Amino acid sequence: MTLEERLAKAAQYLREADGLLITAVAGMGVDSGLPDFRGAEGFWRAYPALQRQQLTFEDMTTARAQS
């Protein structure tokens, strides 16, 4: 199958799809400007209660926080 045929097939799949899920592997999202889960913004979006308490990802990963 030629590249042109493969691209046409991929375009057909996209046209017929009910939805599209795009994911990024580690590092790609950050390079694109998305917040890192371990960064303050990403962590706080996942755990807003910790943001209200002003706790960072680093705060939560200490031995003291585990007790």
N, CA and C atoms as an extended XYZ file, in Angstrom:
201
Properties=species:S:1:pos:R:3:atomname:S:1:resname:S:1:resid:I:1 pbc="F F F"
N         0.861       -1.176        0.000 N   MET     1
C         0.000        0.000        0.000 CA  MET     1
C         0.903        1.234        0.000 C   MET     1
N         0.626        2.164       -0.870 N   THR     2
C         1.439        3.377       -0.959 CA  THR     2
C         1.094        4.333        0.173 C   THR     2
N         1.958        5.316        0.366 N   LEU     3
C         1.708        6.338        1.386 CA  LEU     3
C         0.401        7.060        1.103 C   LEU     3
N         0.156        7.391       -0.143 N   GLU     4
C        -1.084        8.084       -0.504 CA  GLU     4
C        -2.310        7.234       -0.163 C   GLU     4
N        -2.234        5.939       -0.412 N   GLU     5
C        -3.342        5.040       -0.077 CA  GLU     5
C        -3.541        4.942        1.431 C   GLU     5
N        -2.443        4.884        2.162 N   ARG     6
C        -2.536        4.826        3.633 CA  ARG     6
C        -3.144        6.107        4.197 C   ARG     6
N        -2.741        7.250        3.657 N   LEU     7
C        -3.312        8.525        4.109 CA  LEU     7
C        -4.802        8.609        3.775 C   LEU     7
N        -5.178        8.145        2.613 N   ALA     8
C        -6.592        8.144        2.230 CA  ALA     8
C        -7.390        7.246        3.165 C   ALA     8
N        -6.834        6.097        3.521 N   LYS     9
C        -7.506        5.177        4.445 CA  LYS     9
C        -7.638        5.803        5.836 C   LYS     9
N        -6.577        6.454        6.291 N   ALA    10
C        -6.625        7.129        7.595 CA  ALA    10
C        -7.679        8.231        7.587 C   ALA    10
N        -7.740        9.003        6.515 N   ALA    11
C        -8.745       10.063        6.400 CA  ALA    11
C       -10.153        9.472        6.421 C   ALA    11
N       -10.322        8.333        5.771 N   GLN    12
C       -11.626        7.660        5.765 CA  GLN    12
C       -12.013        7.241        7.181 C   GLN    12
N       -11.072        6.660        7.913 N   TYR    13
C       -11.344        6.260        9.299 CA  TYR    13
C       -11.773        7.466       10.141 C   TYR    13
N       -11.091        8.580        9.964 N   LEU    14
C       -11.424        9.780       10.732 CA  LEU    14
C       -12.815       10.298       10.378 C   LEU    14
N       -13.152       10.303        9.106 N   ARG    15
C       -14.480       10.772        8.685 CA  ARG    15
C       -15.583        9.892        9.253 C   ARG    15
N       -15.335        8.608        9.366 N   GLU    16
C       -16.359        7.662        9.812 CA  GLU    16
C       -16.391        7.474       11.332 C   GLU    16
N       -15.439        8.032       12.032 N   ALA    17
C       -15.343        7.826       13.483 CA  ALA    17
C       -16.434        8.591       14.226 C   ALA    17
N       -16.891        8.010       15.325 N   ASP    18
C       -17.848        8.683       16.202 CA  ASP    18
C       -17.147        9.705       17.093 C   ASP    18
N       -15.878        9.492       17.334 N   GLY    19
C       -15.107       10.389       18.192 CA  GLY    19
C       -13.635       10.174       17.943 C   GLY    19
N       -12.830       11.022       18.560 N   LEU    20
C       -11.382       10.932       18.396 CA  LEU    20
C       -10.729       11.240       19.737 C   LEU    20
N        -9.857       10.366       20.181 N   LEU    21
C        -9.123       10.555       21.419 CA  LEU    21
C        -7.654       10.742       21.075 C   LEU    21
N        -7.094       11.847       21.500 N   ILE    22
C        -5.678       12.131       21.257 CA  ILE    22
C        -4.973       12.142       22.600 C   ILE    22
N        -3.906       11.389       22.712 N   THR    23
C        -3.143       11.337       23.951 CA  THR    23
C        -1.716       11.790       23.702 C   THR    23
N        -1.038       12.143       24.752 N   ALA    24
C         0.365       12.543       24.658 CA  ALA    24
C         1.156       11.737       25.675 C   ALA    24
N         2.324       11.325       25.293 N   VAL    25
C         3.182       10.597       26.223 CA  VAL    25
C         3.960       11.588       27.070 C   VAL    25
N         4.642       11.101       28.060 N   ALA    26
C         5.377       11.951       28.998 CA  ALA    26
C         6.263       12.947       28.257 C   ALA    26
N         6.121       14.192       28.623 N   GLY    27
C         6.966       15.231       28.056 CA  GLY    27
C         6.361       15.958       26.878 C   GLY    27
N         5.588       15.266       26.054 N   MET    28
C         5.022       15.919       24.873 CA  MET    28
C         4.035       17.011       25.254 C   MET    28
N         3.202       16.743       26.234 N   GLY    29
C         2.208       17.728       26.642 CA  GLY    29
C         2.846       18.984       27.205 C   GLY    29
N         3.864       18.808       28.014 N   VAL    30
C         4.552       19.949       28.623 CA  VAL    30
C         5.184       20.815       27.538 C   VAL    30
N         5.816       20.179       26.560 N   ASP    31
C         6.414       20.934       25.459 CA  ASP    31
C         5.366       21.691       24.662 C   ASP    31
N         4.137       21.216       24.697 N   SER    32
C         3.048       21.874       23.977 CA  SER    32
C         2.351       22.932       24.823 C   SER    32
N         2.811       23.116       26.058 N   GLY    33
C         2.213       24.130       26.921 CA  GLY    33
C         1.141       23.615       27.857 C   GLY    33
N         0.913       22.297       27.893 N   LEU    34
C        -0.061       21.741       28.826 CA  LEU    34
C         0.575       21.605       30.207 C   LEU    34
N        -0.205       21.780       31.271 N   PRO    35
C         0.386       21.646       32.601 CA  PRO    35
C         0.767       20.205       32.903 C   PRO    35
N         1.875       20.032       33.581 N   ASP    36
C         2.359       18.734       34.020 CA  ASP    36
C         1.585       18.353       35.276 C   ASP    36
N         1.161       17.100       35.382 N   PHE    37
C         0.444       16.666       36.585 CA  PHE    37
C         1.261       16.957       37.832 C   PHE    37
N         2.570       16.754       37.766 N   ARG    38
C         3.407       16.976       38.938 CA  ARG    38
C         3.669       18.459       39.182 C   ARG    38
N         3.401       19.285       38.200 N   GLY    39
C         3.516       20.729       38.400 CA  GLY    39
C         2.326       21.228       39.190 C   GLY    39
N         2.447       22.397       39.751 N   ALA    40
C         1.398       22.920       40.620 CA  ALA    40
C         0.045       23.006       39.925 C   ALA    40
N        -0.001       23.485       38.703 N   GLU    41
C        -1.290       23.650       38.035 CA  GLU    41
C        -1.963       22.311       37.737 C   GLU    41
N        -1.223       21.360       37.213 N   GLY    42
C        -1.811       20.059       36.901 CA  GLY    42
C        -2.245       19.318       38.152 C   GLY    42
N        -1.418       19.363       39.160 N   PHE    43
C        -1.729       18.689       40.420 CA  PHE    43
C        -2.968       19.298       41.054 C   PHE    43
N        -3.033       20.626       41.076 N   TRP    44
C        -4.167       21.281       41.717 CA  TRP    44
C        -5.462       21.089       40.943 C   TRP    44
N        -5.367       20.936       39.636 N   ARG    45
C        -6.587       20.644       38.867 CA  ARG    45
C        -7.130       19.279       39.241 C   ARG    45
N        -6.235       18.330       39.474 N   ALA    46
C        -6.667       16.981       39.841 CA  ALA    46
C        -7.155       16.921       41.288 C   ALA    46
N        -6.578       17.745       42.145 N   TYR    47
C        -6.905       17.731       43.575 CA  TYR    47
C        -7.149       19.149       44.086 C   TYR    47
N        -8.289       19.756       43.742 N   PRO    48
C        -8.541       21.150       44.146 CA  PRO    48
C        -8.566       21.357       45.658 C   PRO    48
N        -8.919       20.328       46.423 N   ALA    49
C        -8.935       20.478       47.885 CA  ALA    49
C        -7.530       20.759       48.415 C   ALA    49
N        -6.521       20.165       47.770 N   LEU    50
C        -5.150       20.414       48.206 CA  LEU    50
C        -4.698       21.820       47.835 C   LEU    50
N        -5.212       22.348       46.737 N   GLN    51
C        -4.890       23.732       46.370 CA  GLN    51
C        -5.440       24.684       47.431 C   GLN    51
N        -6.654       24.420       47.881 N   ARG    52
C        -7.252       25.292       48.908 CA  ARG    52
C        -6.418       25.278       50.192 C   ARG    52
N        -5.753       24.143       50.447 N   GLN    53
C        -4.885       24.039       51.623 CA  GLN    53
C        -3.458       24.477       51.310 C   GLN    53
N        -3.227       24.917       50.075 N   GLN    54
C        -1.922       25.381       49.607 CA  GLN    54
C        -0.845       24.303       49.735 C   GLN    54
N        -1.221       23.062       49.421 N   LEU    55
C        -0.272       21.951       49.429 CA  LEU    55
C         0.179       21.665       47.999 C   LEU    55
N         1.459       21.495       47.801 N   THR    56
C         2.006       21.195       46.487 CA  THR    56
C         2.173       19.692       46.318 C   THR    56
N         2.504       19.278       45.090 N   PHE    57
C         2.805       17.870       44.827 CA  PHE    57
C         3.950       17.421       45.724 C   PHE    57
N         4.972       18.260       45.833 N   GLU    58
C         6.130       17.916       46.662 CA  GLU    58
C         5.732       17.751       48.125 C   GLU    58
N         4.824       18.601       48.605 N   ASP    59
C         4.340       18.475       49.987 CA  ASP    59
C         3.707       17.107       50.228 C   ASP    59
N         2.964       16.643       49.253 N   MET    60
C         2.214       15.393       49.417 CA  MET    60
C         3.091       14.157       49.262 C   MET    60
N         4.274       14.293       48.709 N   THR    61
C         5.133       13.116       48.500 CA  THR    61
C         6.178       12.936       49.584 C   THR    61
N         6.118       13.720       50.622 N   THR    62
C         7.081       13.563       51.705 CA  THR    62
C         6.616       12.480       52.671 C   THR    62
N         7.553       11.921       53.399 N   ALA    63
C         7.215       10.893       54.398 CA  ALA    63
C         6.284       11.471       55.446 C   ALA    63
N         6.473       12.735       55.803 N   ARG    64
C         5.623       13.374       56.809 CA  ARG    64
C         4.159       13.417       56.367 C   ARG    64
N         3.934       13.673       55.096 N   ALA    65
C         2.561       13.742       54.583 CA  ALA    65
C         1.901       12.371       54.555 C   ALA    65
N         2.672       11.317       54.502 N   GLN    66
C         2.138        9.971       54.432 CA  GLN    66
C         1.648        9.472       55.791 C   GLN    66
N         2.058       10.124       56.853 N   SER    67
C         1.676        9.632       58.180 CA  SER    67
C         0.428       10.290       58.685 C   SER    67
